[in-house]
PDB file of C-alpha atoms in Angstrom:
ATOM      1  CA  UNK A  10      -2.154  20.804  -1.717  1.00 46.00           C
ATOM      2  CA  UNK A  11       0.437  20.375   1.037  1.00 45.00           C
ATOM      3  CA  UNK A  12       3.287  18.475  -0.499  1.00 41.00           C
ATOM      4  CA  UNK A  13       4.365  17.311   2.920  1.00 39.00           C
ATOM      5  CA  UNK A  14       0.961  15.882   3.766  1.00 41.00           C
ATOM      6  CA  UNK A  15       1.238  12.451   5.243  1.00 39.00           C
ATOM      7  CA  UNK A  16       1.618   9.787   2.619  1.00 35.00           C
ATOM      8  CA  UNK A  17      -1.046   7.189   2.009  1.00 40.00           C
ATOM      9  CA  UNK A  18      -0.637   3.508   2.767  1.00 43.00           C
ATOM     10  CA  UNK A  19       2.304   1.795   1.153  1.00 46.00           C
ATOM     11  CA  UNK A  20      -0.192  -0.478  -0.634  1.00 44.00           C
ATOM     12  CA  UNK A  21      -1.144   2.511  -2.794  1.00 45.00           C
ATOM     13  CA  UNK A  22       2.203   3.944  -3.627  1.00 52.00           C
ATOM     14  CA  UNK A  23       4.214   3.507  -6.763  1.00 53.00           C
ATOM     15  CA  UNK A  24       6.536   0.644  -6.161  1.00 54.00           C
ATOM     16  CA  UNK A  25      10.159   0.603  -7.200  1.00 48.00           C
ATOM     17  CA  UNK A  26      11.035  -0.992 -10.466  1.00 46.00           C
ATOM     18  CA  UNK A  27      11.484  -4.777 -10.492  1.00 45.00           C
ATOM     19  CA  UNK A  28      11.899  -7.407 -13.077  1.00 42.00           C
ATOM     20  CA  UNK A  29       8.843  -9.470 -13.946  1.00 43.00           C
ATOM     21  CA  UNK A  30       6.510 -10.556 -16.690  1.00 42.00           C
ATOM     22  CA  UNK A  31       5.691  -8.238 -19.545  1.00 44.00           C
ATOM     23  CA  UNK A  32       2.881  -5.740 -18.992  1.00 49.00           C
ATOM     24  CA  UNK A  33      -0.307  -5.634 -20.960  1.00 49.00           C
ATOM     25  CA  UNK A  34      -0.491  -3.371 -24.022  1.00 48.00           C
ATOM     26  CA  UNK A  35       3.262  -3.109 -24.444  1.00 45.00           C
ATOM     27  CA  UNK A  36       4.027  -1.272 -27.659  1.00 48.00           C
ATOM     28  CA  UNK A  37       7.784  -1.404 -27.513  1.00 44.00           C
ATOM     29  CA  UNK A  38      10.178  -4.130 -26.340  1.00 42.00           C
ATOM     30  CA  UNK A  39      13.190  -1.928 -26.054  1.00 43.00           C
ATOM     31  CA  UNK A  40      14.517  -2.736 -29.519  1.00 44.00           C
ATOM     32  CA  UNK A  41      12.435  -0.238 -31.540  1.00 47.00           C
ATOM     33  CA  UNK A  42      11.489   3.441 -31.199  1.00 53.00           C
ATOM     34  CA  UNK A  43       9.471   4.544 -28.158  1.00 69.00           C
ATOM     35  CA  UNK A  44       6.566   6.610 -29.330  1.00 91.00           C
ATOM     36  CA  UNK A  45       5.787   8.113 -25.995  1.00 94.00           C
ATOM     37  CA  UNK A  46       3.876  11.010 -27.329  1.00 95.00           C
ATOM     38  CA  UNK A  47       1.346   8.715 -29.047  1.00 96.00           C
ATOM     39  CA  UNK A  48       1.109   6.737 -25.804  1.00 97.00           C
ATOM     40  CA  UNK A  49       0.400   9.941 -23.918  1.00 97.00           C
ATOM     41  CA  UNK A  50      -2.305  10.951 -26.370  1.00 96.00           C
ATOM     42  CA  UNK A  51      -3.946   7.534 -25.986  1.00 97.00           C
ATOM     43  CA  UNK A  52      -3.849   7.719 -22.165  1.00 98.00           C
ATOM     44  CA  UNK A  53      -5.303  11.172 -22.261  1.00 97.00           C
ATOM     45  CA  UNK A  54      -8.377   9.932 -24.138  1.00 97.00           C
ATOM     46  CA  UNK A  55      -9.219   8.004 -20.933  1.00 97.00           C
ATOM     47  CA  UNK A  56      -9.192  11.105 -18.731  1.00 97.00           C
ATOM     48  CA  UNK A  57     -12.681  12.082 -17.610  1.00 95.00           C
ATOM     49  CA  UNK A  58     -12.811  15.793 -18.664  1.00 95.00           C
ATOM     50  CA  UNK A  59     -16.573  16.063 -18.045  1.00 95.00           C
ATOM     51  CA  UNK A  60     -16.082  14.936 -14.398  1.00 95.00           C
ATOM     52  CA  UNK A  61     -14.248  18.153 -13.811  1.00 96.00           C
ATOM     53  CA  UNK A  62     -16.478  20.287 -16.062  1.00 95.00           C
ATOM     54  CA  UNK A  63     -13.576  20.518 -18.533  1.00 95.00           C
ATOM     55  CA  UNK A  64     -11.824  22.807 -16.158  1.00 96.00           C
ATOM     56  CA  UNK A  65      -8.633  20.717 -15.697  1.00 97.00           C
ATOM     57  CA  UNK A  66      -5.990  19.983 -18.315  1.00 97.00           C
ATOM     58  CA  UNK A  67      -5.853  16.307 -19.189  1.00 97.00           C
ATOM     59  CA  UNK A  68      -3.620  14.577 -16.659  1.00 98.00           C
ATOM     60  CA  UNK A  69      -1.606  11.346 -17.111  1.00 98.00           C
ATOM     61  CA  UNK A  70       0.698   9.868 -14.524  1.00 98.00           C
ATOM     62  CA  UNK A  71       4.176   9.092 -15.826  1.00 98.00           C
ATOM     63  CA  UNK A  72       4.189   5.525 -14.504  1.00 97.00           C
ATOM     64  CA  UNK A  73       1.060   4.816 -16.595  1.00 98.00           C
ATOM     65  CA  UNK A  74       3.377   4.867 -19.626  1.00 98.00           C
ATOM     66  CA  UNK A  75       5.292   1.999 -18.065  1.00 97.00           C
ATOM     67  CA  UNK A  76       2.183  -0.140 -18.603  1.00 96.00           C
ATOM     68  CA  UNK A  77       2.638   0.457 -22.358  1.00 96.00           C
ATOM     69  CA  UNK A  78       6.405   0.274 -22.660  1.00 95.00           C
ATOM     70  CA  UNK A  79       8.819  -2.199 -21.039  1.00 91.00           C
ATOM     71  CA  UNK A  80      11.832   0.061 -21.005  1.00 94.00           C
ATOM     72  CA  UNK A  81      11.318   2.603 -18.280  1.00 95.00           C
ATOM     73  CA  UNK A  82      14.680   4.268 -18.917  1.00 95.00           C
ATOM     74  CA  UNK A  83      13.742   5.038 -22.559  1.00 95.00           C
ATOM     75  CA  UNK A  84      10.289   6.246 -21.459  1.00 97.00           C
ATOM     76  CA  UNK A  85      11.925   8.679 -19.010  1.00 96.00           C
ATOM     77  CA  UNK A  86      14.331   9.866 -21.691  1.00 96.00           C
ATOM     78  CA  UNK A  87      11.498  10.561 -24.161  1.00 96.00           C
ATOM     79  CA  UNK A  88       9.386  12.267 -21.515  1.00 96.00           C
ATOM     80  CA  UNK A  89      12.345  14.538 -20.646  1.00 95.00           C
ATOM     81  CA  UNK A  90      12.895  15.266 -24.348  1.00 95.00           C
ATOM     82  CA  UNK A  91       9.261  16.397 -24.676  1.00 95.00           C
ATOM     83  CA  UNK A  92       9.753  18.636 -21.592  1.00 94.00           C
ATOM     84  CA  UNK A  93      12.897  20.090 -23.056  1.00 93.00           C
ATOM     85  CA  UNK A  94      11.079  20.847 -26.287  1.00 92.00           C
ATOM     86  CA  UNK A  95       8.483  22.794 -24.276  1.00 92.00           C
ATOM     87  CA  UNK A  96       5.692  20.395 -25.239  1.00 94.00           C
ATOM     88  CA  UNK A  97       5.092  18.751 -21.907  1.00 95.00           C
ATOM     89  CA  UNK A  98       4.956  19.720 -18.212  1.00 96.00           C
ATOM     90  CA  UNK A  99       5.600  17.498 -15.263  1.00 96.00           C
ATOM     91  CA  UNK A 100       4.238  17.912 -11.691  1.00 96.00           C
ATOM     92  CA  UNK A 101       5.126  16.149  -8.419  1.00 92.00           C
ATOM     93  CA  UNK A 102       1.845  14.919  -7.065  1.00 89.00           C
ATOM     94  CA  UNK A 103       1.381  15.409  -3.397  1.00 81.00           C
ATOM     95  CA  UNK A 104       0.061  11.933  -2.407  1.00 81.00           C
ATOM     96  CA  UNK A 105       3.321  10.080  -3.295  1.00 83.00           C
ATOM     97  CA  UNK A 106       6.884  11.321  -3.938  1.00 82.00           C
ATOM     98  CA  UNK A 107       7.186   8.700  -6.715  1.00 86.00           C
ATOM     99  CA  UNK A 108       4.042   9.855  -8.600  1.00 91.00           C
ATOM    100  CA  UNK A 109       4.429  12.492 -11.344  1.00 96.00           C
ATOM    101  CA  UNK A 110       1.642  14.033 -13.420  1.00 97.00           C
ATOM    102  CA  UNK A 111       2.090  14.916 -17.050  1.00 98.00           C
ATOM    103  CA  UNK A 112       0.071  17.330 -19.167  1.00 97.00           C
ATOM    104  CA  UNK A 113       0.687  19.035 -22.519  1.00 96.00           C
ATOM    105  CA  UNK A 114       1.668  22.633 -22.195  1.00 95.00           C
ATOM    106  CA  UNK A 115      -0.941  23.951 -24.668  1.00 95.00           C
ATOM    107  CA  UNK A 116      -3.745  22.333 -22.563  1.00 97.00           C
ATOM    108  CA  UNK A 117      -2.295  23.530 -19.314  1.00 97.00           C
ATOM    109  CA  UNK A 118      -1.982  27.124 -20.474  1.00 96.00           C
ATOM    110  CA  UNK A 119      -5.503  27.127 -21.939  1.00 97.00           C
ATOM    111  CA  UNK A 120      -7.150  25.792 -18.779  1.00 97.00           C
ATOM    112  CA  UNK A 121      -5.104  27.984 -16.451  1.00 97.00           C
ATOM    113  CA  UNK A 122      -5.996  31.188 -18.376  1.00 97.00           C
ATOM    114  CA  UNK A 123      -9.604  30.230 -18.686  1.00 97.00           C
ATOM    115  CA  UNK A 124      -9.767  29.823 -14.907  1.00 96.00           C
ATOM    116  CA  UNK A 125      -8.178  33.287 -14.496  1.00 96.00           C
ATOM    117  CA  UNK A 126     -10.774  35.118 -16.595  1.00 95.00           C
ATOM    118  CA  UNK A 127     -11.921  38.299 -14.750  1.00 95.00           C
ATOM    119  CA  UNK A 128      -9.563  37.716 -11.761  1.00 95.00           C
ATOM    120  CA  UNK A 129      -7.059  40.306 -10.476  1.00 95.00           C
ATOM    121  CA  UNK A 130      -4.302  37.656 -10.596  1.00 96.00           C
ATOM    122  CA  UNK A 131      -4.646  37.084 -14.325  1.00 97.00           C
ATOM    123  CA  UNK A 132      -1.877  39.478 -15.476  1.00 97.00           C
ATOM    124  CA  UNK A 133       0.600  37.953 -12.961  1.00 97.00           C
ATOM    125  CA  UNK A 134      -0.282  34.463 -13.996  1.00 97.00           C
ATOM    126  CA  UNK A 135       0.026  35.296 -17.721  1.00 97.00           C
ATOM    127  CA  UNK A 136       3.499  36.731 -17.100  1.00 96.00           C
ATOM    128  CA  UNK A 137       4.531  33.611 -15.130  1.00 96.00           C
ATOM    129  CA  UNK A 138       3.286  31.317 -17.910  1.00 95.00           C
ATOM    130  CA  UNK A 139       5.170  33.409 -20.500  1.00 93.00           C
ATOM    131  CA  UNK A 140       8.421  33.027 -18.597  1.00 90.00           C
ATOM    132  CA  UNK A 141       7.794  29.368 -17.877  1.00 88.00           C
ATOM    133  CA  UNK A 142       6.663  28.174 -21.288  1.00 85.00           C
ATOM    134  CA  UNK A 143       8.910  29.986 -23.705  1.00 76.00           C
ATOM    135  CA  UNK A 144      11.863  27.662 -23.179  1.00 71.00           C
ATOM    136  CA  UNK A 145      12.470  24.117 -21.893  1.00 78.00           C
ATOM    137  CA  UNK A 146      10.090  23.310 -19.038  1.00 82.00           C
ATOM    138  CA  UNK A 147      12.073  20.979 -16.829  1.00 90.00           C
ATOM    139  CA  UNK A 148      11.552  22.600 -13.388  1.00 91.00           C
ATOM    140  CA  UNK A 149       9.378  20.863 -10.825  1.00 94.00           C
ATOM    141  CA  UNK A 150       9.809  23.554  -8.303  1.00 94.00           C
ATOM    142  CA  UNK A 151      11.212  27.115  -7.979  1.00 95.00           C
ATOM    143  CA  UNK A 152      13.337  28.709  -5.314  1.00 96.00           C
ATOM    144  CA  UNK A 153      12.685  32.190  -3.978  1.00 96.00           C
ATOM    145  CA  UNK A 154      15.964  33.383  -5.450  1.00 96.00           C
ATOM    146  CA  UNK A 155      14.909  32.240  -8.993  1.00 94.00           C
ATOM    147  CA  UNK A 156      11.461  33.745  -8.652  1.00 95.00           C
ATOM    148  CA  UNK A 157      12.855  37.114  -7.518  1.00 96.00           C
ATOM    149  CA  UNK A 158      16.121  37.414  -9.550  1.00 94.00           C
ATOM    150  CA  UNK A 159      15.476  35.425 -12.704  1.00 92.00           C
ATOM    151  CA  UNK A 160      11.710  35.694 -13.133  1.00 93.00           C
ATOM    152  CA  UNK A 161      11.660  39.144 -11.580  1.00 95.00           C
ATOM    153  CA  UNK A 162       8.524  38.579  -9.429  1.00 97.00           C
ATOM    154  CA  UNK A 163       7.874  40.430  -6.224  1.00 97.00           C
ATOM    155  CA  UNK A 164       6.919  38.796  -2.988  1.00 97.00           C
ATOM    156  CA  UNK A 165       3.322  39.977  -3.416  1.00 97.00           C
ATOM    157  CA  UNK A 166       3.267  38.628  -6.982  1.00 97.00           C
ATOM    158  CA  UNK A 167       4.463  35.202  -5.774  1.00 97.00           C
ATOM    159  CA  UNK A 168       1.605  35.269  -3.255  1.00 97.00           C
ATOM    160  CA  UNK A 169      -0.748  35.851  -6.151  1.00 97.00           C
ATOM    161  CA  UNK A 170       0.690  32.862  -8.021  1.00 97.00           C
ATOM    162  CA  UNK A 171       0.130  30.704  -4.986  1.00 97.00           C
ATOM    163  CA  UNK A 172      -3.419  32.049  -4.621  1.00 96.00           C
ATOM    164  CA  UNK A 173      -4.093  31.252  -8.305  1.00 97.00           C
ATOM    165  CA  UNK A 174      -2.935  27.697  -7.826  1.00 96.00           C
ATOM    166  CA  UNK A 175      -0.075  27.558 -10.317  1.00 97.00           C
ATOM    167  CA  UNK A 176       2.361  27.356  -7.415  1.00 97.00           C
ATOM    168  CA  UNK A 177       1.982  25.538  -4.095  1.00 95.00           C
ATOM    169  CA  UNK A 178       4.303  25.789  -1.129  1.00 95.00           C
ATOM    170  CA  UNK A 179       7.095  23.168  -1.059  1.00 94.00           C
ATOM    171  CA  UNK A 180       8.888  24.529   1.991  1.00 93.00           C
ATOM    172  CA  UNK A 181      10.098  27.865   3.328  1.00 90.00           C
ATOM    173  CA  UNK A 182      11.451  29.687   0.318  1.00 92.00           C
ATOM    174  CA  UNK A 183      10.408  27.328  -2.550  1.00 96.00           C
ATOM    175  CA  UNK A 184       7.254  26.360  -4.396  1.00 97.00           C
ATOM    176  CA  UNK A 185       6.073  23.405  -6.511  1.00 96.00           C
ATOM    177  CA  UNK A 186       4.654  24.021  -9.973  1.00 96.00           C
ATOM    178  CA  UNK A 187       1.081  22.840  -9.733  1.00 96.00           C
ATOM    179  CA  UNK A 188      -2.255  22.409 -11.491  1.00 97.00           C
ATOM    180  CA  UNK A 189      -4.927  24.761 -10.190  1.00 96.00           C
ATOM    181  CA  UNK A 190      -8.014  23.074  -8.681  1.00 94.00           C
ATOM    182  CA  UNK A 191      -6.576  19.572  -8.988  1.00 94.00           C
ATOM    183  CA  UNK A 192      -7.465  18.494  -5.433  1.00 93.00           C
ATOM    184  CA  UNK A 193     -10.579  16.728  -6.537  1.00 95.00           C
ATOM    185  CA  UNK A 194      -8.633  14.828  -9.206  1.00 96.00           C
ATOM    186  CA  UNK A 195      -6.214  13.595  -6.535  1.00 95.00           C
ATOM    187  CA  UNK A 196      -9.112  12.618  -4.262  1.00 95.00           C
ATOM    188  CA  UNK A 197     -10.935  10.662  -6.967  1.00 96.00           C
ATOM    189  CA  UNK A 198      -7.749   9.025  -8.273  1.00 96.00           C
ATOM    190  CA  UNK A 199      -6.639   7.692  -4.868  1.00 96.00           C
ATOM    191  CA  UNK A 200     -10.254   6.538  -4.168  1.00 96.00           C
ATOM    192  CA  UNK A 201     -10.507   4.746  -7.462  1.00 96.00           C
ATOM    193  CA  UNK A 202      -7.113   3.154  -7.191  1.00 96.00           C
ATOM    194  CA  UNK A 203      -7.939   1.688  -3.800  1.00 96.00           C
ATOM    195  CA  UNK A 204     -11.268   0.378  -5.092  1.00 96.00           C
ATOM    196  CA  UNK A 205      -9.858  -1.235  -8.317  1.00 97.00           C
ATOM    197  CA  UNK A 206      -6.998  -2.861  -6.300  1.00 96.00           C
ATOM    198  CA  UNK A 207      -9.619  -4.179  -3.914  1.00 95.00           C
ATOM    199  CA  UNK A 208     -11.449  -5.750  -6.892  1.00 95.00           C
ATOM    200  CA  UNK A 209      -8.315  -7.561  -7.916  1.00 97.00           C
ATOM    201  CA  UNK A 210      -7.380  -8.635  -4.375  1.00 96.00           C
ATOM    202  CA  UNK A 211     -10.897  -9.983  -3.672  1.00 95.00           C
ATOM    203  CA  UNK A 212     -10.931 -12.098  -6.904  1.00 95.00           C
ATOM    204  CA  UNK A 213     -10.161 -15.820  -6.649  1.00 94.00           C
ATOM    205  CA  UNK A 214      -6.409 -16.259  -6.057  1.00 95.00           C
ATOM    206  CA  UNK A 215      -6.203 -12.439  -6.069  1.00 96.00           C
ATOM    207  CA  UNK A 216      -6.037 -12.361  -9.854  1.00 96.00           C
ATOM    208  CA  UNK A 217      -8.356 -11.451 -12.644  1.00 96.00           C
ATOM    209  CA  UNK A 218      -8.244 -11.219 -16.445  1.00 97.00           C
ATOM    210  CA  UNK A 219      -7.741  -7.580 -17.503  1.00 96.00           C
ATOM    211  CA  UNK A 220     -10.621  -7.854 -20.039  1.00 96.00           C
ATOM    212  CA  UNK A 221     -12.969  -9.035 -17.350  1.00 95.00           C
ATOM    213  CA  UNK A 222     -11.915  -6.224 -15.017  1.00 95.00           C
ATOM    214  CA  UNK A 223     -12.422  -3.678 -17.766  1.00 94.00           C
ATOM    215  CA  UNK A 224     -16.020  -4.926 -18.237  1.00 92.00           C
ATOM    216  CA  UNK A 225     -16.941  -4.916 -14.589  1.00 88.00           C
ATOM    217  CA  UNK A 226     -19.633  -2.623 -13.509  1.00 81.00           C
ATOM    218  CA  UNK A 227     -17.956   0.197 -11.655  1.00 79.00           C
ATOM    219  CA  UNK A 228     -18.852   1.130  -8.137  1.00 84.00           C
ATOM    220  CA  UNK A 229     -19.442   4.645  -6.763  1.00 89.00           C
ATOM    221  CA  UNK A 230     -15.805   4.941  -5.709  1.00 91.00           C
ATOM    222  CA  UNK A 231     -14.508   4.495  -9.297  1.00 94.00           C
ATOM    223  CA  UNK A 232     -15.255   7.684 -11.155  1.00 94.00           C
ATOM    224  CA  UNK A 233     -12.590   7.374 -13.837  1.00 96.00           C
ATOM    225  CA  UNK A 234     -12.523   5.066 -16.869  1.00 95.00           C
ATOM    226  CA  UNK A 235     -11.513   1.509 -15.647  1.00 96.00           C
ATOM    227  CA  UNK A 236      -8.650   1.408 -18.163  1.00 97.00           C
ATOM    228  CA  UNK A 237      -7.199   4.646 -16.675  1.00 97.00           C
ATOM    229  CA  UNK A 238      -6.931   2.888 -13.327  1.00 97.00           C
ATOM    230  CA  UNK A 239      -5.603  -0.364 -14.862  1.00 97.00           C
ATOM    231  CA  UNK A 240      -2.765   1.478 -16.567  1.00 97.00           C
ATOM    232  CA  UNK A 241      -2.045   3.099 -13.163  1.00 97.00           C
ATOM    233  CA  UNK A 242      -1.895  -0.110 -11.095  1.00 97.00           C
ATOM    234  CA  UNK A 243       0.077  -1.969 -13.755  1.00 97.00           C
ATOM    235  CA  UNK A 244       2.580   0.885 -14.365  1.00 97.00           C
ATOM    236  CA  UNK A 245       2.955   1.379 -10.619  1.00 95.00           C
ATOM    237  CA  UNK A 246       3.745  -2.311 -10.107  1.00 95.00           C
ATOM    238  CA  UNK A 247       0.858  -2.718  -7.730  1.00 96.00           C
ATOM    239  CA  UNK A 248      -0.305  -5.702  -9.831  1.00 97.00           C
ATOM    240  CA  UNK A 249       1.605  -8.006 -12.109  1.00 96.00           C
ATOM    241  CA  UNK A 250       0.358  -8.328 -15.731  1.00 95.00           C
ATOM    242  CA  UNK A 251       0.948 -11.877 -16.894  1.00 95.00           C
ATOM    243  CA  UNK A 252       0.381 -12.773 -20.557  1.00 95.00           C
ATOM    244  CA  UNK A 253      -1.932 -15.783 -21.038  1.00 94.00           C
ATOM    245  CA  UNK A 254      -3.791 -17.319 -23.979  1.00 94.00           C
ATOM    246  CA  UNK A 255      -6.957 -15.607 -22.682  1.00 93.00           C
ATOM    247  CA  UNK A 256      -5.260 -12.234 -22.469  1.00 94.00           C
ATOM    248  CA  UNK A 257      -3.425 -10.368 -19.718  1.00 95.00           C
ATOM    249  CA  UNK A 258      -3.928 -11.668 -16.194  1.00 96.00           C
ATOM    250  CA  UNK A 259      -3.660  -9.081 -13.379  1.00 97.00           C
ATOM    251  CA  UNK A 260      -2.355 -10.514 -10.106  1.00 96.00           C
ATOM    252  CA  UNK A 261      -2.327  -8.506  -6.850  1.00 95.00           C
ATOM    253  CA  UNK A 262       1.118  -7.883  -5.478  1.00 92.00           C
ATOM    254  CA  UNK A 263       1.479  -8.159  -1.735  1.00 86.00           C
ATOM    255  CA  UNK A 264       3.450  -5.314  -0.092  1.00 74.00           C
TER     256      UNK A 264
END
């Protein structure tokens, strides 16, 4: 995926943090511990593995965690701690500079190696994963100097890593860490986000109860679990989540 590819409409981008009503499903109000790992595990149960023939690692977007925790700073801190402990990988997703994908390292490694079975690039990919995953995994991208001098890969081996999908070109002389064969995920995700936002916007007063939205019959454009998309649009501040006596009310946010 070309990381420079033109960005989609601002309506569908992660919006900057702002103060507002509490979000639905909040499990921490900033005064207690932030169990981000449990939240990640919950969000990952919503990921449609079968849609991708179980070939992709389970992917969660970092901002989806913000729909479960009010304190974004604490969430970011806990995410970084998991990355430093070599439990979690983070990826810059190509459709929006503010969107970051998260996946557990064990899942990523298993899916990448399964996809490399019988391929000539497997040995190079295995060596890359060994160097990448044996210590803290906090790099989103890698410079040519690091790949050549620290990781000791040749130019031809870097080309193999790009071909295998674990790296994608960032610019001349640097590469993003990436998830192989994730283009379909990005396509379905953006398509579903747009459709679910449209459902909210077309509702009376551009607002709908979360419980009602969850129960709506999905249309062809929504291939993911509805809750997966709701955590996305709430965490990205594309809708407001307003507590009411009938449950969380989702209100479309005008750009």
